Short mmCIF file of C-alpha atoms in Angstrom, two decimals:
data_model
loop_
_atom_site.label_atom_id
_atom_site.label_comp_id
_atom_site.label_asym_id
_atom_site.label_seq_id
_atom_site.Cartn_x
_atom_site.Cartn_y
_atom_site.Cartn_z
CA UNK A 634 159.99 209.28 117.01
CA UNK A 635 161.20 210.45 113.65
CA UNK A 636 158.59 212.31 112.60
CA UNK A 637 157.84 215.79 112.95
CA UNK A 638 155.50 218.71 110.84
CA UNK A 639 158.36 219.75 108.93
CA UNK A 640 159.62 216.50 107.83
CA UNK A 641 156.63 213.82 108.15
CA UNK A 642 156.87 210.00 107.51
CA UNK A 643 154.98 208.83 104.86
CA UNK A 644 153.82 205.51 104.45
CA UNK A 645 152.72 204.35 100.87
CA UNK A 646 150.62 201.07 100.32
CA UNK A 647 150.52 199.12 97.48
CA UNK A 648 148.49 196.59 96.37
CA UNK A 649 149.06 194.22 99.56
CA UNK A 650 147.24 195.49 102.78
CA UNK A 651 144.60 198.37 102.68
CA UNK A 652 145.46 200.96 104.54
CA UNK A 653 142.79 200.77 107.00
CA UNK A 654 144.14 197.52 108.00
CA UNK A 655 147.74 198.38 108.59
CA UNK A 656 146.10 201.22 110.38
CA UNK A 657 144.70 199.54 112.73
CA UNK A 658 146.96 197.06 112.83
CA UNK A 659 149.53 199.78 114.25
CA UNK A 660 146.56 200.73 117.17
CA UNK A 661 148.16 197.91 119.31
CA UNK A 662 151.76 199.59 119.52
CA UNK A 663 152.53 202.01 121.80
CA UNK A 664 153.95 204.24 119.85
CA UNK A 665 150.82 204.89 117.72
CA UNK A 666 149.68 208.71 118.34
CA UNK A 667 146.83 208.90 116.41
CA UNK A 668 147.32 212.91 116.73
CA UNK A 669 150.00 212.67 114.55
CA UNK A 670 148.54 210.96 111.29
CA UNK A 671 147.99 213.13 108.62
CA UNK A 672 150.63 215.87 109.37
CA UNK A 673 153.66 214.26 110.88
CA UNK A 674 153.21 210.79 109.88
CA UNK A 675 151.35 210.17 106.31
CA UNK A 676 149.35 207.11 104.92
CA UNK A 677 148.47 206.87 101.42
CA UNK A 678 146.80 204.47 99.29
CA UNK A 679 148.75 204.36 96.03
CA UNK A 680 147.11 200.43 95.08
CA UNK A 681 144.41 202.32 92.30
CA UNK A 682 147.21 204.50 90.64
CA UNK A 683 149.34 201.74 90.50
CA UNK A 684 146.57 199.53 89.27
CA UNK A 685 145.64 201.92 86.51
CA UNK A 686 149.18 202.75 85.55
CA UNK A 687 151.50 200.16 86.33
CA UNK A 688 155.01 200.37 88.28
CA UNK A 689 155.40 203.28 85.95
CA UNK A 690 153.04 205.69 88.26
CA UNK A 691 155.16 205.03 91.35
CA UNK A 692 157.73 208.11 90.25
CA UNK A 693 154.80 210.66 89.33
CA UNK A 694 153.88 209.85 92.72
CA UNK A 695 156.82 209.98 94.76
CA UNK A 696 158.17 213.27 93.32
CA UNK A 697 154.52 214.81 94.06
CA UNK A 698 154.93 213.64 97.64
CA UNK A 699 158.55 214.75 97.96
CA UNK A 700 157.99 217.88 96.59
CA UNK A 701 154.64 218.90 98.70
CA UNK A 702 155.36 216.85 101.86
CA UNK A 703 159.42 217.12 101.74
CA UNK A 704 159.19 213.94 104.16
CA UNK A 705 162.16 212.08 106.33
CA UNK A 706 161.35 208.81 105.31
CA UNK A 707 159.07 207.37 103.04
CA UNK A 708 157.84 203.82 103.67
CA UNK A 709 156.75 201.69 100.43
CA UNK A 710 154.65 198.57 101.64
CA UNK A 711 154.84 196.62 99.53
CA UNK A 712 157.53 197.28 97.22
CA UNK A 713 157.43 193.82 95.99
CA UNK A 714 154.16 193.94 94.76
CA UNK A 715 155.08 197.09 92.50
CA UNK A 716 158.33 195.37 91.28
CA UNK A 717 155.84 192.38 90.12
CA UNK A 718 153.98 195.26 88.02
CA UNK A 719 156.75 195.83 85.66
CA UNK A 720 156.54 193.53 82.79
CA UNK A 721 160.49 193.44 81.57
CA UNK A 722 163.97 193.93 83.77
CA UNK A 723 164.32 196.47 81.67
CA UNK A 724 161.53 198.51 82.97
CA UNK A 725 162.19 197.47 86.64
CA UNK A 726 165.62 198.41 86.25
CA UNK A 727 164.90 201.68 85.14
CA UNK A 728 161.86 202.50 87.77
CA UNK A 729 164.45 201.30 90.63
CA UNK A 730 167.07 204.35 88.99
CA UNK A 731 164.84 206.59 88.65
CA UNK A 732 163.25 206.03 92.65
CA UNK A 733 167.05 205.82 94.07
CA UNK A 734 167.89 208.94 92.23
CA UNK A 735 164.85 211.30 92.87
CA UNK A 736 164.87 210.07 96.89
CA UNK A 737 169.02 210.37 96.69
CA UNK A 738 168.70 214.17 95.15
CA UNK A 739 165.79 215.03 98.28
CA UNK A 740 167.97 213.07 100.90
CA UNK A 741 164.91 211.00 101.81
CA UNK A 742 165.29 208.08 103.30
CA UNK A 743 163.23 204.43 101.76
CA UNK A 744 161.72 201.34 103.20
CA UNK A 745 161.11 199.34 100.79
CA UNK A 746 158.79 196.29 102.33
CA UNK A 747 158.49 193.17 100.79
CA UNK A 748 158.10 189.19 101.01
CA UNK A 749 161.20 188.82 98.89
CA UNK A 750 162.33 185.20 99.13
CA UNK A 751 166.67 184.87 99.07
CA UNK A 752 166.74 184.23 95.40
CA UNK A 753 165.00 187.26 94.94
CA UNK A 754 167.26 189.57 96.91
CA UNK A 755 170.39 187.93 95.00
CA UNK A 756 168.79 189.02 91.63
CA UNK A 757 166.14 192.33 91.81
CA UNK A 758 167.54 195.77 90.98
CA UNK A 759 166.34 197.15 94.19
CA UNK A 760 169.03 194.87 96.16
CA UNK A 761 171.87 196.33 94.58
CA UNK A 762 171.17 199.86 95.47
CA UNK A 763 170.00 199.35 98.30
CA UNK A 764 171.70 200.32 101.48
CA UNK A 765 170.99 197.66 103.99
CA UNK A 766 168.98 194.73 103.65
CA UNK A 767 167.11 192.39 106.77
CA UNK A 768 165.29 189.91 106.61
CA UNK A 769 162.16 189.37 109.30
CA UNK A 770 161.57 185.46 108.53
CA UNK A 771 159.74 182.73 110.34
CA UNK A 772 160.10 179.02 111.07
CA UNK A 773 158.59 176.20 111.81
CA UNK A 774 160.24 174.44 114.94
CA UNK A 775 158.65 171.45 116.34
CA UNK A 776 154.88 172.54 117.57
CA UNK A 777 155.96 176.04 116.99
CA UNK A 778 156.84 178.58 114.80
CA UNK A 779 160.51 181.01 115.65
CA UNK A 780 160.70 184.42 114.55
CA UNK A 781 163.92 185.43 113.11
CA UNK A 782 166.35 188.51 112.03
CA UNK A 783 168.97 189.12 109.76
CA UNK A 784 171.17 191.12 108.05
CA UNK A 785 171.96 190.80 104.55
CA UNK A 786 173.67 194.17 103.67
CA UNK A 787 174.70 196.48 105.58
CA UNK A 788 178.01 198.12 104.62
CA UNK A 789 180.19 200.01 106.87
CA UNK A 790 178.43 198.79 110.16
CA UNK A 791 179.68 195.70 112.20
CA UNK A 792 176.65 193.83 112.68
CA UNK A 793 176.56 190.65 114.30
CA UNK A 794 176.21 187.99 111.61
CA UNK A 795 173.16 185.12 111.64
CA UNK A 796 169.46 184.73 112.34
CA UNK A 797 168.91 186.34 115.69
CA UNK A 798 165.47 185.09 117.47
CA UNK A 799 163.14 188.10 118.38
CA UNK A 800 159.39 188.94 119.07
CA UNK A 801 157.22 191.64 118.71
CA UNK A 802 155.67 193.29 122.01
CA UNK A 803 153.59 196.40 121.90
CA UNK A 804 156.53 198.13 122.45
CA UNK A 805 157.91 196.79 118.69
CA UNK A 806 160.43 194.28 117.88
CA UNK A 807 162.85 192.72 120.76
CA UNK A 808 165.71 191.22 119.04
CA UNK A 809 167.87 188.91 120.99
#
């Protein structure tokens, strides 16, 4: 619903799903208008640059995409797995500035997707810049496994604290 010609979405992957499996994995929403990949909403494959040249190629890449596409929001899936690419904090630390400043200066807005564990949210750079934090978890209850959300940051809103049950329907998520 957010995307449009002049201001696409653009959806990176990493070096966790290909994209021809989130792809189709998106088929069974429906929301999916496959008229609208490749000019309003944008997939890329960034797993081979990133492979070659480390977290380090991330910013080459985002300012080429910001600057050609000029998109709304810019998904990164997974995040996580370029975080694990930078050998030192030093060097995560700095990638993290340098993303939050070039998307901050083009006023795009960042997913960054991950299977961060809570210890990891506590302590990675990308936690303290960010802007609001959830947390899509699941649990083992009985015979069965819950699904569950929750908010970890989210300043200035009044969210309703706690794991909220929810389910995803080929409309998207229900949240209860």
């Amino acid at each position: 619903h957010n995307a449009s010609e002049e201001r696409p979405i653009l959806y990176f992957t990493t070096l966790s799903e290909p994209l021809s499996k989130v792809v189709r994995y998106l088929q069974r929403f429906n929301f999916y208008d496959e008229e609208k990949l490749g000019t309003q909403v944008v997939y890329e494959d960034i797993g081979p640059q990133l492979a070659a040249g480390g977290a380090g190629a991330l910013i080459p890449l985002l300012r080429e995409a910001i600057t050609t596409l000029s998109p709304k929001v810019i998904v990164i899936d997974s995040f996580k797995a370029v975080h694990d690419l930078a050998p030192t904090v030093a060097e995560r630390r700095r990638m993290v500035y340098d993303m939050t400043a070039l998307l901050s200066a083009y006023g795009t807005t960042a997913f960054l997707l991950g299977e961060y564990t809570e210890d990891d949210i506590l302590a990675y750079p990308e936690s303290a810049v960010a802007d609001g934090i959830v947390e899509l978890s699941r649990r083992r209850l009985g015979n069965r496994d819950e699904r569950y959300f929750r908010v970890f940051k989210l300043p200035r809103s009044r969210y309703l604290e706690g794991a909220h049950a929810f389910r995803i329907n080929e409309t998207g998520l229900d949240i209860y």
